[in-house]
Coordinates of C-alpha atoms in Angstrom, one line a residue:
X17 CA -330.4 47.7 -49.6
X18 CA -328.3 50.2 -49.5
X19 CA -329.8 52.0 -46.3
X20 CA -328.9 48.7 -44.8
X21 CA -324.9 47.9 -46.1
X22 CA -324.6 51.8 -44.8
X23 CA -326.4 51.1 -41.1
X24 CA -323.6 47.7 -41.2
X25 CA -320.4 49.9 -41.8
X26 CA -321.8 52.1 -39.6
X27 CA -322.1 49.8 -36.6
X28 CA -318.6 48.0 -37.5
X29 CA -317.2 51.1 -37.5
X30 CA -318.5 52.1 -33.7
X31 CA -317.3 48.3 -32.6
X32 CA -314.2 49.0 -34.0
X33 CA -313.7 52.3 -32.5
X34 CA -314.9 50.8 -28.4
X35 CA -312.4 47.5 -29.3
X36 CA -309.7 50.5 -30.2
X37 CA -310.3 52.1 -26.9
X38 CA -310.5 49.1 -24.9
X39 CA -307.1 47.9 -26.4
X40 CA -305.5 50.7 -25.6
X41 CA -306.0 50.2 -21.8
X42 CA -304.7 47.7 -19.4
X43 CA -307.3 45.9 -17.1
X44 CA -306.2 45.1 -13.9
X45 CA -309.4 43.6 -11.9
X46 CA -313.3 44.1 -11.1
X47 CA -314.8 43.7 -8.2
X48 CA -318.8 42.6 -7.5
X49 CA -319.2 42.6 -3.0
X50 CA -320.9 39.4 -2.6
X51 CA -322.7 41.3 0.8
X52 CA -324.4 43.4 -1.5
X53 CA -328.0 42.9 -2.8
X54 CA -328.8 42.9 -6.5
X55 CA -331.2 45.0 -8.2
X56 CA -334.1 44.0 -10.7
X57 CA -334.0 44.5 -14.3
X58 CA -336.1 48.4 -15.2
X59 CA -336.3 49.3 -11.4
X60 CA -335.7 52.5 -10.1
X61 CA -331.9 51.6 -8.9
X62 CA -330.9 50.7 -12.4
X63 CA -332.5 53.7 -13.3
X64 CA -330.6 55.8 -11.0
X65 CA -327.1 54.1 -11.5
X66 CA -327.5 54.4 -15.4
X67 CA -328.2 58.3 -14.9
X68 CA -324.9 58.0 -12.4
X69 CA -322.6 56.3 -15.3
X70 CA -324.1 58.6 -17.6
X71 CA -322.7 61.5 -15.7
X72 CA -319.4 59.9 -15.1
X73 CA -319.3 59.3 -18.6
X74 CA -319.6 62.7 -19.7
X75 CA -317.8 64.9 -16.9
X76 CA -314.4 63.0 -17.6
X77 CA -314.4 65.2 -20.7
X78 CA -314.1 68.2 -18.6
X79 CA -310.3 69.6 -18.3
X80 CA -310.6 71.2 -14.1
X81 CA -311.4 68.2 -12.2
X82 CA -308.3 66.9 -11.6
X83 CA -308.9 63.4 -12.9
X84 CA -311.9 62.7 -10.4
X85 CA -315.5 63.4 -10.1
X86 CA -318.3 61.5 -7.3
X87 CA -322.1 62.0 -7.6
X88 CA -325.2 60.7 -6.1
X89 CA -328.5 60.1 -7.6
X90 CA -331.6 59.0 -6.1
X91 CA -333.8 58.7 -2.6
X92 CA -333.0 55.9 -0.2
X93 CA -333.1 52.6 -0.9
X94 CA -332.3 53.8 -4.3
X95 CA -329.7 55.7 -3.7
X96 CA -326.8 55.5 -6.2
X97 CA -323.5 56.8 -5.3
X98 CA -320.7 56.9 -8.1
X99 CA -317.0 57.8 -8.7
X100 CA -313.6 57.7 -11.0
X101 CA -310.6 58.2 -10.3
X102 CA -308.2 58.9 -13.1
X103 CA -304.2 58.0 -12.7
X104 CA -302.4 61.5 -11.7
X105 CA -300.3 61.0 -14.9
X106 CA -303.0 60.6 -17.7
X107 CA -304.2 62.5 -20.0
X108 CA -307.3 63.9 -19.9
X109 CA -307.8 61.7 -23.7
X110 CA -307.1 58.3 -21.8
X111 CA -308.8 59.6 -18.8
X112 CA -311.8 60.2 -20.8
X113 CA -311.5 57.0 -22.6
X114 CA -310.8 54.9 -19.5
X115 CA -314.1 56.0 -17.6
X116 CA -316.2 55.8 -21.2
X117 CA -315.3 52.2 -21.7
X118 CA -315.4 51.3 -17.8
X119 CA -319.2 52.4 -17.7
X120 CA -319.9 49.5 -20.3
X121 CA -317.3 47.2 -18.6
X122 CA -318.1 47.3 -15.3
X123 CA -322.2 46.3 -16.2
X124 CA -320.9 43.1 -18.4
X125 CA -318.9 42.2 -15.3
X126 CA -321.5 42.9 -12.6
X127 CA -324.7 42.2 -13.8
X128 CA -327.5 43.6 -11.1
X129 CA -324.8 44.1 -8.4
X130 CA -326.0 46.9 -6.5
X131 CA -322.2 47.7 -5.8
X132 CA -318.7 47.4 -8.1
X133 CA -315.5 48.6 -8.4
X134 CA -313.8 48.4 -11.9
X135 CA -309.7 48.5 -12.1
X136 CA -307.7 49.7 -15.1
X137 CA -303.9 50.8 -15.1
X138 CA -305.0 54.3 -16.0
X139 CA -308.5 54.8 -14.0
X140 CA -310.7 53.3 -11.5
X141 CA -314.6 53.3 -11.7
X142 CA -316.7 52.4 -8.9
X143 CA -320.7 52.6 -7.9
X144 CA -322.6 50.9 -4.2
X145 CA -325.9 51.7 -2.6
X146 CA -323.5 53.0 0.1
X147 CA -321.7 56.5 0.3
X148 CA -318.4 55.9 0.3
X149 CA -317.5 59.7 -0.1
X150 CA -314.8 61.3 1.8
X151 CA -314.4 58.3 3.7
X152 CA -311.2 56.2 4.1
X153 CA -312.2 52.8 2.6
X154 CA -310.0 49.8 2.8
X155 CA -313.0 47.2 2.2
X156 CA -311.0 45.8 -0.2
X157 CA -307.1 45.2 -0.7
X158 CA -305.6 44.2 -4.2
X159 CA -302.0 42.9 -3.9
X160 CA -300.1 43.0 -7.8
X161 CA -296.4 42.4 -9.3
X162 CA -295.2 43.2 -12.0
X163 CA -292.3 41.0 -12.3
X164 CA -292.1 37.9 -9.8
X165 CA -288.0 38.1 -9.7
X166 CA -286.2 39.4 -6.3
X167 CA -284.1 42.0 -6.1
X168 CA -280.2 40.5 -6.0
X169 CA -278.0 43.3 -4.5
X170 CA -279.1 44.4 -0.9
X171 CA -282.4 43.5 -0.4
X172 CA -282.8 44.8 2.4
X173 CA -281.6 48.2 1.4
X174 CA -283.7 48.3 -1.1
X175 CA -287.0 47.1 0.9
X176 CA -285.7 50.3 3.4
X177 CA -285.4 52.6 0.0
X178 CA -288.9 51.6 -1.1
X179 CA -290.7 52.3 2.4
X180 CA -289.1 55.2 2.7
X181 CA -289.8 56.8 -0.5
X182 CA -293.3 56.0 -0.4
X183 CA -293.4 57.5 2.8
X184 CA -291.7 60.8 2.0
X185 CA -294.3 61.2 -1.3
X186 CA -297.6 60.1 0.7
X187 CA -296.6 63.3 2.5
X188 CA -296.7 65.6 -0.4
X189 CA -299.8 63.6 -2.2
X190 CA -301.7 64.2 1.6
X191 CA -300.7 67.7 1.6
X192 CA -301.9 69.2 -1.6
X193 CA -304.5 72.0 -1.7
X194 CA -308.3 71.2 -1.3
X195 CA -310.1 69.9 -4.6
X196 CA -306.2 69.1 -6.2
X197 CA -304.5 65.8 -7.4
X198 CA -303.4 64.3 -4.2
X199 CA -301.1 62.6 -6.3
X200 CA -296.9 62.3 -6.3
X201 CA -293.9 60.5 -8.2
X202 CA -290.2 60.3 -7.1
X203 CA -287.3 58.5 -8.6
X204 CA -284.6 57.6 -6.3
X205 CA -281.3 55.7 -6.8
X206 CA -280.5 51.8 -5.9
X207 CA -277.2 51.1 -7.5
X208 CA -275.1 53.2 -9.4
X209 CA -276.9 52.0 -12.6
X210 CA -280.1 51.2 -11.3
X211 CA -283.4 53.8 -10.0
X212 CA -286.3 53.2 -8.2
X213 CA -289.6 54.7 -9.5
X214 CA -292.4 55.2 -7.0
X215 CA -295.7 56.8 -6.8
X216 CA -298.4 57.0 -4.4
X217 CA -302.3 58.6 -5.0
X218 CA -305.3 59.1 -3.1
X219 CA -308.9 60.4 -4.0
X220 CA -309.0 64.3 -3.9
X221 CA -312.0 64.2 -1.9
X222 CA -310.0 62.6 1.3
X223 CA -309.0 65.2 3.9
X224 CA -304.7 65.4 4.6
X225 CA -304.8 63.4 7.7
X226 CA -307.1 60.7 5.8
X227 CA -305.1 60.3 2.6
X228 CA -302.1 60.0 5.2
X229 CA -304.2 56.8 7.3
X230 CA -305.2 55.6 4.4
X231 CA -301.5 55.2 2.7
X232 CA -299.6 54.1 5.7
X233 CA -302.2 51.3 5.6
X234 CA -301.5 50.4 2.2
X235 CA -297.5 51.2 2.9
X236 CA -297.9 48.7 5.9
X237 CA -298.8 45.6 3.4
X238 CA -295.5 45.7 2.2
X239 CA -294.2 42.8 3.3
X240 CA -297.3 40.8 2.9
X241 CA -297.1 41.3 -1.0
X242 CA -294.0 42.8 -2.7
X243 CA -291.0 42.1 -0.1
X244 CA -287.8 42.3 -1.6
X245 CA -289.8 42.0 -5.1
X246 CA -289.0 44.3 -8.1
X247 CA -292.1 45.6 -8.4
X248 CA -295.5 45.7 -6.7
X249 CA -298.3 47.9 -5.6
X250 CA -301.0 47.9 -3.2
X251 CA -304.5 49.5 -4.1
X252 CA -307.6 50.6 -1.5
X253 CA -310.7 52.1 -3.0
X254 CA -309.4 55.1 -1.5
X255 CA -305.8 55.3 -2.3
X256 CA -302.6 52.9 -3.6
X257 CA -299.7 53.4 -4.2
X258 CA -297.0 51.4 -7.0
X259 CA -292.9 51.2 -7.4
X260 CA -290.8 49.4 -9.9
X261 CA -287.2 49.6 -11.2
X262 CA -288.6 51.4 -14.9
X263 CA -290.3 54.3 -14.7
X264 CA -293.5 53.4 -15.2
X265 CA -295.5 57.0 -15.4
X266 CA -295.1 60.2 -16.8
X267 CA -292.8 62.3 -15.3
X268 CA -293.4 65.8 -16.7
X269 CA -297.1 65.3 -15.8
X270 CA -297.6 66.2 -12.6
X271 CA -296.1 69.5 -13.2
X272 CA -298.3 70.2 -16.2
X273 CA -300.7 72.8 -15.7
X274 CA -304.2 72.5 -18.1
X275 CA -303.3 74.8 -20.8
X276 CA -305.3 78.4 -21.1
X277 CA -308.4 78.2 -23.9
X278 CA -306.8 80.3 -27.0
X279 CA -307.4 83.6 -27.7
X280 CA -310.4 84.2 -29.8
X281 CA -309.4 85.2 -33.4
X282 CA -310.9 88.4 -34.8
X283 CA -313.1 88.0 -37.1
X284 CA -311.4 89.8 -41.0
X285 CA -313.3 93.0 -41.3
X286 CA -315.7 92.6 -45.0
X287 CA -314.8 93.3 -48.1
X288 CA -316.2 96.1 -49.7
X289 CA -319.1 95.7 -51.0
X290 CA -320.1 92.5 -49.6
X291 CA -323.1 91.7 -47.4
X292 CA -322.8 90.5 -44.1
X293 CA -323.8 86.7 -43.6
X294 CA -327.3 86.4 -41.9
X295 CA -326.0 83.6 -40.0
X296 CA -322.9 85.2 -38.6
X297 CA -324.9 88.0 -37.6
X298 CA -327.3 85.1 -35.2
X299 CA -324.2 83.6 -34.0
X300 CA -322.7 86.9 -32.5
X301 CA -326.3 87.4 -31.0
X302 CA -326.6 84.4 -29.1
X303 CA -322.9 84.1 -27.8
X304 CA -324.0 88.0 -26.5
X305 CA -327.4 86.6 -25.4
X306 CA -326.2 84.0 -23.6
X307 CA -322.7 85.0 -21.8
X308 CA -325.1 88.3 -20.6
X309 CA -328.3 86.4 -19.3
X310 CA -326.5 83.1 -17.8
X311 CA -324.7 84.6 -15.1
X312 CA -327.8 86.7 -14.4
X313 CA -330.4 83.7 -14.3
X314 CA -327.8 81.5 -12.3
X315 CA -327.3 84.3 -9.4
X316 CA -330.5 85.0 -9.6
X317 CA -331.5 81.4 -8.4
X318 CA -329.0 81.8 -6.2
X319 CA -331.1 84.4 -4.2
X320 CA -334.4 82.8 -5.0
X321 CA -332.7 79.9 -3.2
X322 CA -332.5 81.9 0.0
X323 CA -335.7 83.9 -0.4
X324 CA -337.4 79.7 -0.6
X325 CA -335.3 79.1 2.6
X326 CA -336.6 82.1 4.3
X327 CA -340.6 81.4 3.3
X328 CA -340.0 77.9 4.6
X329 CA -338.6 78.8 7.9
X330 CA -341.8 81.7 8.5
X331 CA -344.1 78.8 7.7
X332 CA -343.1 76.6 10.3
X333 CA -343.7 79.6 13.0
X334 CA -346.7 80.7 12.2
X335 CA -350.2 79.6 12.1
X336 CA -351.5 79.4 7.9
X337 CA -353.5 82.7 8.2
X338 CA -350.8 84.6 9.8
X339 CA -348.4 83.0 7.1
X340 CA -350.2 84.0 4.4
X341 CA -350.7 87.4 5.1
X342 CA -347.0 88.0 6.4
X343 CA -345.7 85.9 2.7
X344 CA -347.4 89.1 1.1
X345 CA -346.5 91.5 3.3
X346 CA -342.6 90.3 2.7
X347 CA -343.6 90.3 -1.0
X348 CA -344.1 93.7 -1.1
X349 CA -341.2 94.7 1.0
X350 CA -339.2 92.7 -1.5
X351 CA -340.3 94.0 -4.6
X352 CA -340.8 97.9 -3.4
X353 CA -337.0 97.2 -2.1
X354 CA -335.6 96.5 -4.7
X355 CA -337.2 98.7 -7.5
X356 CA -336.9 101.9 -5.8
X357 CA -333.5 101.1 -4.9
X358 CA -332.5 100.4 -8.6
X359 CA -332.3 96.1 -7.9
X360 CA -330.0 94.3 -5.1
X361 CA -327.5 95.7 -4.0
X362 CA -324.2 94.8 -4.9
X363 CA -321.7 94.7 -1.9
X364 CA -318.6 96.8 -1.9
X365 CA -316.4 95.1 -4.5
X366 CA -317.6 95.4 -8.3
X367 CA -319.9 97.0 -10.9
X368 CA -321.9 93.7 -11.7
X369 CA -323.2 91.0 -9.4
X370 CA -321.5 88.1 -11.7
X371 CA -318.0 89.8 -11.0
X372 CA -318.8 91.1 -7.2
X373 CA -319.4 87.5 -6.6
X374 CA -316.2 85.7 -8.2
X375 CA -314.5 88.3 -6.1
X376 CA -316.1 87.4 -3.1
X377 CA -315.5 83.5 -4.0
X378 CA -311.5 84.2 -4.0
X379 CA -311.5 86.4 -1.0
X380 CA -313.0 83.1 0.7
X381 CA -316.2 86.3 1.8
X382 CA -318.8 84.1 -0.1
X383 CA -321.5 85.3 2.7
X384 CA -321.1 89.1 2.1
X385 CA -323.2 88.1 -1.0
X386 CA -326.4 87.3 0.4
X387 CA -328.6 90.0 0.9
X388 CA -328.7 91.9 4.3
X389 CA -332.6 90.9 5.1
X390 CA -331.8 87.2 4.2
X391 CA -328.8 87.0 6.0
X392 CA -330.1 86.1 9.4
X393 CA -332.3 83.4 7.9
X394 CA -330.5 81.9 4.8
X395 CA -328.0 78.7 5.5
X396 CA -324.7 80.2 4.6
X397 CA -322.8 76.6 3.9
X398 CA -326.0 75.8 1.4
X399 CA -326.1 79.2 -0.3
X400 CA -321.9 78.5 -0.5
X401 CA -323.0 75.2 -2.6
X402 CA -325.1 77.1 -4.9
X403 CA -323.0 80.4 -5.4
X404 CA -320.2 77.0 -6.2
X405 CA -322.7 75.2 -8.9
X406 CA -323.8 78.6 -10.3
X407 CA -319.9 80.1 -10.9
X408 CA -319.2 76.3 -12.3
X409 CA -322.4 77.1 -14.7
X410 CA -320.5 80.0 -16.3
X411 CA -317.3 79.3 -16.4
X412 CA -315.3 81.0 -19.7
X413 CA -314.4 78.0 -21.2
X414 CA -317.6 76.1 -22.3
X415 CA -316.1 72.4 -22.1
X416 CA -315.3 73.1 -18.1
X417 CA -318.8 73.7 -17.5
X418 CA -321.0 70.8 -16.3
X419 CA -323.6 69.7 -18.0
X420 CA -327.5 70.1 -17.3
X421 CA -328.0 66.9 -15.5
X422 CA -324.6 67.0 -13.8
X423 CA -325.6 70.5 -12.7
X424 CA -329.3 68.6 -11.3
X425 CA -327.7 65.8 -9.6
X426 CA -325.5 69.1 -8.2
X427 CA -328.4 70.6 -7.1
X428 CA -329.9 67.0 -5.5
X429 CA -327.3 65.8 -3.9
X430 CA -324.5 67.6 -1.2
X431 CA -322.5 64.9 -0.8
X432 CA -320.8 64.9 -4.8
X433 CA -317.6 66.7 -5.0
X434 CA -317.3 70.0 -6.8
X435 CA -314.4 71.0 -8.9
X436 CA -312.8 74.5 -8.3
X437 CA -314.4 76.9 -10.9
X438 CA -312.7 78.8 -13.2
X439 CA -312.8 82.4 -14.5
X440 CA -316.7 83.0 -15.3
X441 CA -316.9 84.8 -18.8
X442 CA -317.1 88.3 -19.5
X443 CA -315.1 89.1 -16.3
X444 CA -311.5 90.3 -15.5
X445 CA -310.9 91.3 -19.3
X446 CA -312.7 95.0 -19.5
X447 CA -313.6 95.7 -15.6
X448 CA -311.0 98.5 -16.1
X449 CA -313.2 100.5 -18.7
X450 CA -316.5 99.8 -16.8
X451 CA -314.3 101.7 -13.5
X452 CA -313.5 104.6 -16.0
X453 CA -316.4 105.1 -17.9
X454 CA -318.2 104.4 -14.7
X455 CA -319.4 108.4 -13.9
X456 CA -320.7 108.6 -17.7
X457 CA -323.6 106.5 -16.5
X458 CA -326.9 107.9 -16.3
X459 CA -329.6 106.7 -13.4
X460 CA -332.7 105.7 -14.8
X461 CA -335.4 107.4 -12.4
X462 CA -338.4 105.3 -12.4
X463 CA -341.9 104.9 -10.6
X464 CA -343.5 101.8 -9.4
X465 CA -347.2 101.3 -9.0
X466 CA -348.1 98.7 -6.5
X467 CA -352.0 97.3 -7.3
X468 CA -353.8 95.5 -5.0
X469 CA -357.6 93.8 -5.8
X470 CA -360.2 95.4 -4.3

């Protein structure tokens, strides 16, 4: 009885707390394409496009994406592609909150729709069998006011002053670096008294000339929905764009940088005569466990990835017996190689591969990180995709870092966009005592016996 009054409170709690959410965003509109098929209940689509919502779900807790994330899931025809798109002005709470309860929202609303688009004030959420990444998409058009009055005092003043401040900030949201916001306010004056607020936004994964196309197209439905009106905005899947006479967004926030993860506090040294806490002593293991073998295992897959590409690319030229003996006979260069040389060798720019290769990543000399006998043979825009996924992997701050099946669909898919990483751990705070202490290394002369069977 009392197992099941506690299992009650507990579910009218987690009712309460999605009604909570869900009040404190403002729907605007869903969309379910009637050209689109539907999928059947416990196929492999719905299995694919609950593994994509899943994923949206949890990366909108991340702090460097900007707002946006895409993915992919799946092998044509059951192929899912997915995306959100979170209002430039949010923060990353209600973005977070917005995408959570659009997951649930937009399956209520389009029930076995192979494609849907889901619109909140503060996000937009959106799945098809299609890819629509990177693409200008204006499939759809959604015309909304605010407030149905005219403007009274020069209309057509002010219909000039809206075009042409949407104009002049579509030009600074299109120009933004790779991977950023392509997102901009402006407030401009009407009447003495009265200022127009304006802002424009496209997906970050558009290129500057598409974000451009895509807003002078919305810009050029002006007079079809909003003239002389107030207030009114236009949206695409791709970008929209929004003015009214209040200001309507947060100002501050497009200037707001993420704030910098705290310094870690030192731990008090103990008191005399106490004993140190078994626990502690496990903790402090497996933080140095794991910020030392991560970036090892993730670079090392890195290579593996190109040493795979290279075995592939012998098969296909050779006959099987030739094949097999050459894959030993590259085996044995490999392994003798890097042994007796003391491992791979690091190019010319720091004293561990982790650190040589977010140096390399900033110099934009991602290449100069594969190794010299793979070079000729290893696809240098694919090994760029993984050396991206693997610094994401071990990033300092553990709540930027993706998860393990975002880090799969990653690996599955080339077409989802992939946030800028940040600093990986352990590097940039003591490279300068590694430089100095550097010539109080000792080499470690070893042998290596190679056995073959007889």
């Amino acid at each position: 009885m009392v197992s099941l009054k506690f299992s009650i409170i507990l579910l009218s709690l987690f009712s309460l707390a999605i009604i909570t959410q869900a009040q404190d965003l403002t729907y605007l509109k869903y969309i379910c394409p009637k050209n689109y098929a539907y999928y059947m209940p416990n196929s492999t689509y719905e299995a694919n496009l609950n593994l994509i919502l899943s994923s949206l779900s949890s990366n909108a807790t991340r702090n460097n994406i900007n707002g946006f994330y895409n993915v992919s899931a799946g092998q044509a025809p059951d192929v899912v592609y997915g995306m959100f798109l979170c209002r430039g002005d949010v923060s990353n709470s209600v973005c977070r909150n917005c995408v959570t309860f659009g997951t649930k929202d937009v399956l209520q609303r389009c029930q076995m729709e192979k494609a849907a688009v889901i619109l909140y004030d503060e996000c937009e959420l959106r799945y098809s069998n299609r890819n629509f990444f990177s693409t200008v998409d204006q499939n759809f058009t959604l015309f909304m006011m605010q407030s149905p009055n005219n403007v009274t005092v020069e209309p057509d003043r002010f219909n000039q002053l809206v075009a042409t401040t949407l104009n002049n900030i579509s030009t600074r949201a299109a120009s933004a670096a790779s991977g950023a916001k392509k997102f901009a306010v402006q407030q401009a004056n009407y009447t003495g008294d009265q200022k127009l607020y304006s802002l424009v936004q496209c997906t970050p994964d558009l290129s500057t000339s598409d974000c451009s196309r895509c807003l002078e197209g919305a810009i050029s439905k002006l007079g079809d929905c909003c003239n002389r009106r107030q207030g009114g905005r236009v949206i695409f899947a791709s970008c929209n764009f929004r003015y009214e006479l209040y200001e309507f967004y947060n100002a501050t926030a497009e200037v707001e940088a993420v704030p910098a993860p705290p310094p870690a506090t030192p731990s008090p040294p103990p008191a005399s005569g106490s004993k140190t806490s078994g626990k502690g002593k496990e903790r402090t293991i497996l933080k140095t466990v794991l910020g030392t073998s991560i970036p090892i295992v993730v670079l090392a897959f890195l290579t593996a990835s190109c040493i795979i590409y290279f075995r592939r690319i012998r098969r296909k030229e050779t006959d099987e017996e030739k094949n097999h003996r050459s894959f030993f006979q590259e085996l044995r260069k490999s392994r003798g190689s890097t042994f007796a040389e003391g491992g791979y060798h690091l190019p010319r720019c720091a004293p561990s591969l982790l650190a040589c290769a977010w140096q390399l990543w900033n110099e934009g000399n991602k290449a100069e990180l594969i190794d010299p006998m793979l070079s000729d043979s290893c696809n240098a825009e694919e090994f760029s995709r993984y050396m991206h996924i693997g610094l994401l992997c071990v990033q300092e701050d553990a709540s930027d870092r993706p998860t393990m099946s975002s880090v799969v669909l990653m690996l599955k898919s080339h077409n989802s966009f992939l946030p800028q990483p940040e600093r990986p751990a352990f590097v940039g705070r003591f490279m300068d005592n590694l430089e100095a202490t550097a010539s109080n290394f000792s080499v470690n002369e070893m042998t290596l016996s190679d056995f073959d069977a007889r």
